[in-house]
Coordinates of C-alpha atoms in Angstrom, one line a residue:
M17 CA 94.5 -174.7 48.5
N18 CA 97.6 -174.5 50.8
V19 CA 99.6 -171.1 50.4
S20 CA 103.2 -171.3 51.8
R21 CA 104.2 -168.3 54.0
S22 CA 106.6 -167.3 51.3
D23 CA 103.8 -167.0 48.9
Q24 CA 101.9 -164.8 51.3
A25 CA 105.2 -162.6 51.8
A26 CA 105.7 -161.6 48.1
P27 CA 102.4 -159.7 47.9
A28 CA 103.1 -158.1 50.9
A29 CA 106.4 -156.7 49.7
A30 CA 105.2 -155.6 46.9
V31 CA 102.4 -153.5 48.4
V32 CA 105.0 -152.1 50.7
A33 CA 107.3 -151.4 48.0
Q34 CA 104.7 -149.5 46.1
Q35 CA 103.3 -147.1 48.9
P36 CA 105.8 -144.2 48.4
E37 CA 104.5 -143.8 44.9
V38 CA 100.9 -143.9 46.3
A39 CA 100.9 -141.5 49.0
G40 CA 102.1 -138.4 47.0
A41 CA 101.3 -136.3 49.6
A42 CA 103.2 -138.0 52.5
T43 CA 105.9 -135.9 54.1
T44 CA 109.7 -136.7 53.8
A45 CA 109.8 -138.4 57.1
E46 CA 106.9 -140.8 56.3
A47 CA 108.4 -141.6 52.8
T48 CA 111.8 -142.5 54.5
R49 CA 110.3 -144.6 57.0
D50 CA 108.0 -146.5 54.6
A51 CA 111.3 -146.9 52.3
G52 CA 113.0 -148.5 55.4
T53 CA 110.1 -150.9 56.0
A54 CA 110.1 -152.1 52.4
E55 CA 114.0 -152.8 52.8
T56 CA 113.4 -154.4 56.3
G57 CA 110.7 -156.8 54.6
Q58 CA 112.8 -157.6 51.6
D59 CA 115.4 -158.6 54.2
G60 CA 113.2 -160.5 56.2
Q61 CA 111.9 -162.3 53.0
A62 CA 115.5 -163.0 52.0
A63 CA 116.2 -164.5 55.6
R64 CA 113.2 -166.7 55.2
G65 CA 114.2 -167.9 51.7
L66 CA 117.9 -168.7 53.0
R67 CA 116.3 -170.8 55.7
A68 CA 113.8 -172.4 53.4
R69 CA 116.7 -173.4 51.2
L70 CA 119.0 -174.6 54.0
G71 CA 116.3 -176.6 55.7
P72 CA 115.9 -179.3 53.3
V73 CA 119.6 -179.6 53.0
G74 CA 120.0 -179.9 56.6
L75 CA 117.3 -182.8 56.6
V76 CA 119.5 -184.6 53.8
L77 CA 122.6 -184.2 55.7
A78 CA 121.0 -185.4 58.9
G79 CA 119.7 -188.3 56.9
G80 CA 123.1 -189.2 55.6
I81 CA 124.6 -188.8 59.0
S82 CA 121.9 -191.3 60.4
V83 CA 122.4 -193.8 57.7
Q84 CA 126.3 -194.0 58.2
F85 CA 126.3 -194.0 61.9
G86 CA 123.6 -196.7 61.9
G87 CA 125.8 -198.7 60.0
A88 CA 128.7 -198.2 62.3
V89 CA 126.4 -199.4 65.0
A90 CA 125.2 -202.4 63.0
V91 CA 129.1 -203.5 62.7
S92 CA 129.6 -203.3 66.3
V93 CA 126.7 -205.6 66.8
M94 CA 127.9 -208.3 64.0
P95 CA 129.9 -210.3 66.4
R96 CA 126.8 -210.9 68.2
A97 CA 124.3 -211.3 65.4
G98 CA 126.3 -211.9 62.3
A99 CA 126.2 -209.6 59.0
L100 CA 123.2 -211.6 57.7
G101 CA 121.5 -211.4 61.3
I102 CA 121.9 -207.8 61.6
V103 CA 120.6 -207.2 58.1
T104 CA 117.4 -209.0 58.9
L105 CA 116.5 -207.4 62.0
R106 CA 117.0 -204.0 60.2
L107 CA 114.8 -205.0 57.7
A108 CA 112.2 -206.7 60.0
F109 CA 112.2 -203.8 62.2
A110 CA 112.1 -201.1 59.4
A111 CA 109.1 -203.4 57.3
L112 CA 107.2 -203.3 60.4
V113 CA 107.4 -199.4 61.3
L114 CA 106.5 -198.6 57.6
L115 CA 103.7 -201.0 57.6
A116 CA 102.1 -199.3 60.7
V117 CA 102.9 -195.9 59.3
C118 CA 101.7 -196.2 55.6
R119 CA 99.1 -198.8 55.8
P120 CA 99.4 -199.8 52.2
K121 CA 96.6 -200.8 50.2
L122 CA 96.9 -204.2 48.8
R123 CA 93.9 -204.4 46.2
G124 CA 93.8 -202.5 43.2
H125 CA 97.3 -203.1 41.8
S126 CA 97.9 -205.0 38.6
R127 CA 100.7 -207.8 38.1
A128 CA 103.0 -205.4 36.5
D129 CA 102.6 -203.2 39.9
W130 CA 103.4 -206.4 42.2
G131 CA 106.2 -207.1 39.6
T132 CA 107.9 -204.0 40.3
V133 CA 107.5 -203.9 44.0
V134 CA 108.9 -207.2 44.3
A135 CA 111.9 -206.5 41.9
F136 CA 112.2 -203.2 44.2
G137 CA 112.4 -205.4 47.3
V138 CA 115.2 -208.0 45.9
A139 CA 117.0 -205.0 45.1
M140 CA 117.0 -203.6 48.4
A141 CA 117.8 -207.0 50.0
G142 CA 120.5 -207.5 47.6
M143 CA 122.0 -203.8 48.4
N144 CA 121.6 -204.0 52.2
G145 CA 123.1 -207.8 52.3
L146 CA 126.2 -207.2 50.3
F147 CA 127.1 -204.1 51.8
Y148 CA 126.9 -205.4 55.3
Q149 CA 128.7 -208.3 54.3
S150 CA 131.2 -206.1 52.7
V151 CA 131.8 -203.6 55.8
A152 CA 132.3 -206.8 57.8
R153 CA 135.6 -207.2 56.1
I154 CA 136.9 -203.8 55.2
P155 CA 136.6 -200.2 56.8
M156 CA 133.2 -198.3 56.0
G157 CA 134.8 -195.5 54.2
P158 CA 136.3 -197.7 51.4
A159 CA 133.4 -199.6 51.3
V160 CA 130.7 -197.0 50.6
T161 CA 133.4 -195.4 48.2
L162 CA 132.9 -198.4 46.3
E163 CA 129.4 -198.9 46.8
V164 CA 128.9 -195.4 45.3
L165 CA 130.6 -196.3 42.0
G166 CA 127.1 -198.1 41.2
P167 CA 125.1 -195.1 40.8
L168 CA 127.9 -193.1 39.6
A169 CA 128.1 -195.6 36.7
L170 CA 124.4 -195.2 36.3
S171 CA 124.6 -191.8 35.8
V172 CA 127.5 -191.7 33.4
I173 CA 125.7 -194.3 31.3
A174 CA 122.4 -192.4 31.3
S175 CA 124.0 -189.2 30.5
R176 CA 126.0 -190.4 27.4
R177 CA 128.2 -187.5 27.2
A178 CA 131.8 -187.2 26.5
V179 CA 132.6 -185.0 29.5
N180 CA 131.4 -187.9 31.8
L181 CA 134.7 -189.4 30.8
I182 CA 136.7 -187.2 33.0
W183 CA 134.3 -188.1 36.1
A184 CA 134.8 -191.8 35.2
G185 CA 138.6 -191.1 35.1
L186 CA 138.3 -189.4 38.4
A187 CA 136.5 -192.4 39.9
L188 CA 138.8 -194.9 38.5
G189 CA 141.8 -192.9 39.9
G190 CA 140.1 -192.8 43.4
V191 CA 139.7 -196.8 43.0
F192 CA 143.5 -197.1 42.2
L193 CA 144.5 -195.0 45.2
L194 CA 141.9 -196.8 47.6
G195 CA 144.3 -199.8 47.5
G196 CA 147.6 -197.7 48.5
G197 CA 148.2 -196.8 44.9
G198 CA 148.2 -200.6 44.0
G199 CA 144.9 -201.0 42.6
L200 CA 142.9 -202.7 45.4
S201 CA 145.3 -205.3 46.7
G202 CA 145.4 -203.5 50.1
L203 CA 141.7 -204.3 50.8
D204 CA 140.2 -207.6 51.4
P205 CA 139.2 -208.6 47.9
V206 CA 136.2 -210.5 49.2
G207 CA 135.2 -207.3 50.8
V208 CA 135.7 -205.3 47.8
A209 CA 133.7 -207.8 45.5
Y210 CA 130.6 -207.4 48.1
A211 CA 131.1 -203.8 48.1
L212 CA 131.0 -203.3 44.1
G213 CA 128.2 -206.0 44.1
A214 CA 126.3 -203.6 46.4
G215 CA 126.7 -200.7 44.2
A216 CA 125.4 -202.6 41.3
M217 CA 122.4 -203.5 43.5
W218 CA 122.2 -199.7 44.6
A219 CA 122.0 -198.6 40.6
T220 CA 119.2 -201.3 40.2
Y221 CA 117.4 -200.1 43.4
I222 CA 117.5 -196.5 42.0
V223 CA 116.0 -197.8 38.7
F224 CA 113.0 -199.7 40.5
S225 CA 112.5 -197.3 43.2
A226 CA 111.6 -194.5 40.4
R227 CA 109.3 -197.0 38.9
T228 CA 107.6 -198.1 42.1
G229 CA 107.3 -194.3 43.0
R230 CA 105.1 -194.0 39.7
R231 CA 103.0 -196.9 40.3
F232 CA 102.2 -196.7 44.1
P233 CA 101.1 -193.6 46.3
Q234 CA 102.7 -192.0 49.0
A235 CA 105.5 -194.4 50.4
D236 CA 103.2 -197.7 50.0
G237 CA 105.4 -199.0 47.5
L238 CA 108.6 -198.5 49.9
A239 CA 106.8 -200.3 52.6
L240 CA 105.6 -203.2 50.7
A241 CA 109.1 -203.4 49.0
M242 CA 110.5 -203.5 52.6
V243 CA 108.4 -206.4 53.5
V244 CA 109.6 -208.4 50.4
A245 CA 113.3 -207.7 51.5
A246 CA 112.5 -208.6 55.1
V247 CA 110.9 -212.1 54.1
L248 CA 113.8 -212.9 51.8
F249 CA 116.4 -212.4 54.4
L250 CA 114.5 -214.0 57.3
P251 CA 115.7 -217.7 56.4
L252 CA 119.1 -216.3 55.8
G253 CA 119.2 -214.6 59.0
I254 CA 118.0 -217.7 60.9
V255 CA 120.5 -220.0 59.4
E256 CA 123.2 -217.8 60.3
S257 CA 122.3 -216.5 63.8
G258 CA 119.5 -218.6 65.0
S259 CA 118.2 -218.0 68.5
K260 CA 120.7 -215.0 68.7
L261 CA 118.2 -213.1 67.0
V262 CA 115.5 -213.0 69.6
E263 CA 118.1 -212.3 72.4
P264 CA 116.7 -208.8 74.2
G265 CA 120.1 -207.2 73.6
T266 CA 120.4 -208.2 69.9
L267 CA 116.9 -207.2 69.3
A268 CA 117.0 -203.9 70.9
L269 CA 120.3 -203.1 68.8
G270 CA 118.5 -204.2 65.7
A271 CA 115.8 -201.8 66.3
V272 CA 118.3 -199.1 66.8
V273 CA 120.0 -200.0 63.6
A274 CA 116.6 -200.1 61.7
V275 CA 115.5 -196.4 62.9
M276 CA 119.0 -195.3 62.3
S277 CA 119.5 -196.5 58.9
S278 CA 116.2 -197.0 57.5
V279 CA 113.0 -195.4 59.1
L280 CA 114.9 -192.1 60.2
P281 CA 116.7 -191.3 57.1
Y282 CA 113.7 -192.2 54.5
T283 CA 111.5 -189.9 56.4
L284 CA 114.0 -187.3 56.5
E285 CA 114.6 -187.5 52.8
L286 CA 111.2 -187.8 52.1
L287 CA 110.4 -184.5 53.7
A288 CA 113.8 -183.0 52.0
L289 CA 112.5 -183.9 48.6
R290 CA 109.3 -181.9 48.9
R291 CA 111.3 -178.8 48.9
L292 CA 114.8 -179.6 47.5
P293 CA 115.8 -180.3 43.8
A294 CA 116.4 -183.8 42.7
H295 CA 119.9 -182.9 41.5
T296 CA 120.7 -181.2 44.7
F297 CA 119.9 -184.0 46.5
A298 CA 122.0 -186.3 44.6
I299 CA 125.1 -184.2 45.0
L300 CA 124.5 -184.3 48.7
M301 CA 124.1 -188.1 48.6
S302 CA 127.6 -187.9 46.9
L303 CA 128.9 -187.1 50.6
E304 CA 128.1 -190.2 51.9
P305 CA 131.7 -191.7 51.6
A306 CA 132.7 -188.9 53.5
I307 CA 130.1 -189.3 56.4
A308 CA 131.0 -193.0 56.6
S309 CA 134.6 -192.3 56.9
I310 CA 133.6 -190.2 59.8
A311 CA 131.5 -192.8 61.4
G312 CA 133.8 -195.3 61.1
F313 CA 136.6 -193.6 62.8
L314 CA 134.3 -192.2 65.5
V315 CA 132.5 -195.3 66.2
L316 CA 134.9 -198.1 65.2
S317 CA 138.3 -196.6 65.3
Q318 CA 138.8 -197.1 61.6
A319 CA 141.7 -194.5 60.7
L320 CA 142.1 -193.8 56.9
T321 CA 145.4 -193.2 55.4
V322 CA 146.3 -190.1 53.3
A323 CA 145.7 -192.3 50.3
E324 CA 142.5 -193.6 51.0
A325 CA 141.1 -190.0 52.0
L326 CA 142.4 -188.5 48.6
A327 CA 140.6 -191.5 46.8
I328 CA 137.3 -190.7 48.7
S329 CA 137.6 -187.1 47.6
L330 CA 138.2 -188.2 44.2
V331 CA 135.2 -190.4 44.1
I332 CA 133.1 -187.8 45.6
A333 CA 134.3 -185.3 43.1
A334 CA 133.3 -187.5 40.2
S335 CA 130.0 -188.1 41.7
M336 CA 129.1 -184.6 41.9
G337 CA 130.7 -183.8 38.6
A338 CA 128.2 -186.5 37.0
V339 CA 125.3 -185.0 38.7
R340 CA 126.1 -181.5 37.5
T341 CA 126.5 -182.5 34.0
Q342 CA 123.3 -184.5 33.9
V343 CA 121.4 -181.6 35.4
G344 CA 123.3 -179.3 32.7
R345 CA 121.8 -182.0 29.9
G346 CA 118.4 -181.5 31.4
K347 CA 118.4 -177.8 31.1
A348 CA 120.0 -177.6 27.8
R349 CA 117.5 -179.9 26.2
P350 CA 114.5 -177.8 26.0
A351 CA 116.6 -175.2 23.9
R352 CA 117.4 -177.6 21.4
D353 CA 114.0 -178.8 21.2
S354 CA 112.6 -175.3 20.7
V355 CA 115.1 -174.8 17.7

């Protein structure tokens, strides 16, 4: 059985704390020294506990930064490969890497298992394809903000609590400001439609990601779903980009996008979720629009207006609030059940 360092430190601290009582014949100087040792041990344990909590948070933030800056790189590659072409390269390279790392088993799965993983792959393909079509037409910050509305709506509907009307209202206020106070009229309507579609597919992705995780061990389901998504997009990428997909420069940039937007963040998030509560992870994911805005500004020179920055802040606040409400409901349920 594996025992973590923090598990080992707890009994040691307890022994040190009890030592002055056991050594009744110890001198005053010795008792003072033992007390100081106990205090130092407790401080060290607290410091290790803080690092243990902050470590997974850093992994999630690093994953978010990788995703959004990878998306910014993808936008810069679109003129040479097209939106569908860059999605094809991203999914194909990510599928190859995940297959090599996970080596998923193809036997021993039921028809329902395969149906779930295929649905997961379709959702993944739709989410990526619609999002990249969106960022080809509107800035990244607003695009990711609109996309986040999908998971936010899923959280509000799943919770079924009146307080979520507040978070929905905040989100709608953000959507109104996103177009400069005139709804979404300040943005390309086609790009807006693609972003909202990507959000709907993101919500679907979340549902089938959970189902796939229950049916397949480790990341096997993710690897197989990525293959499904890549196969679905390959014809679209060939039609749009043709021979441009196999140009060395385009292939190299496609590999970079795949690593930054899929392989690296999936790995970091997988490591983080082993030590991080799911609700904390969800709250951190709510920061994606802000990270996307920074990436768009630094890589693509996409500046935000004051109204757009406020709109993104409102949607982030709504997303965080919805997650907190869902967590509060989960904690309250055992108390009601026990009555």
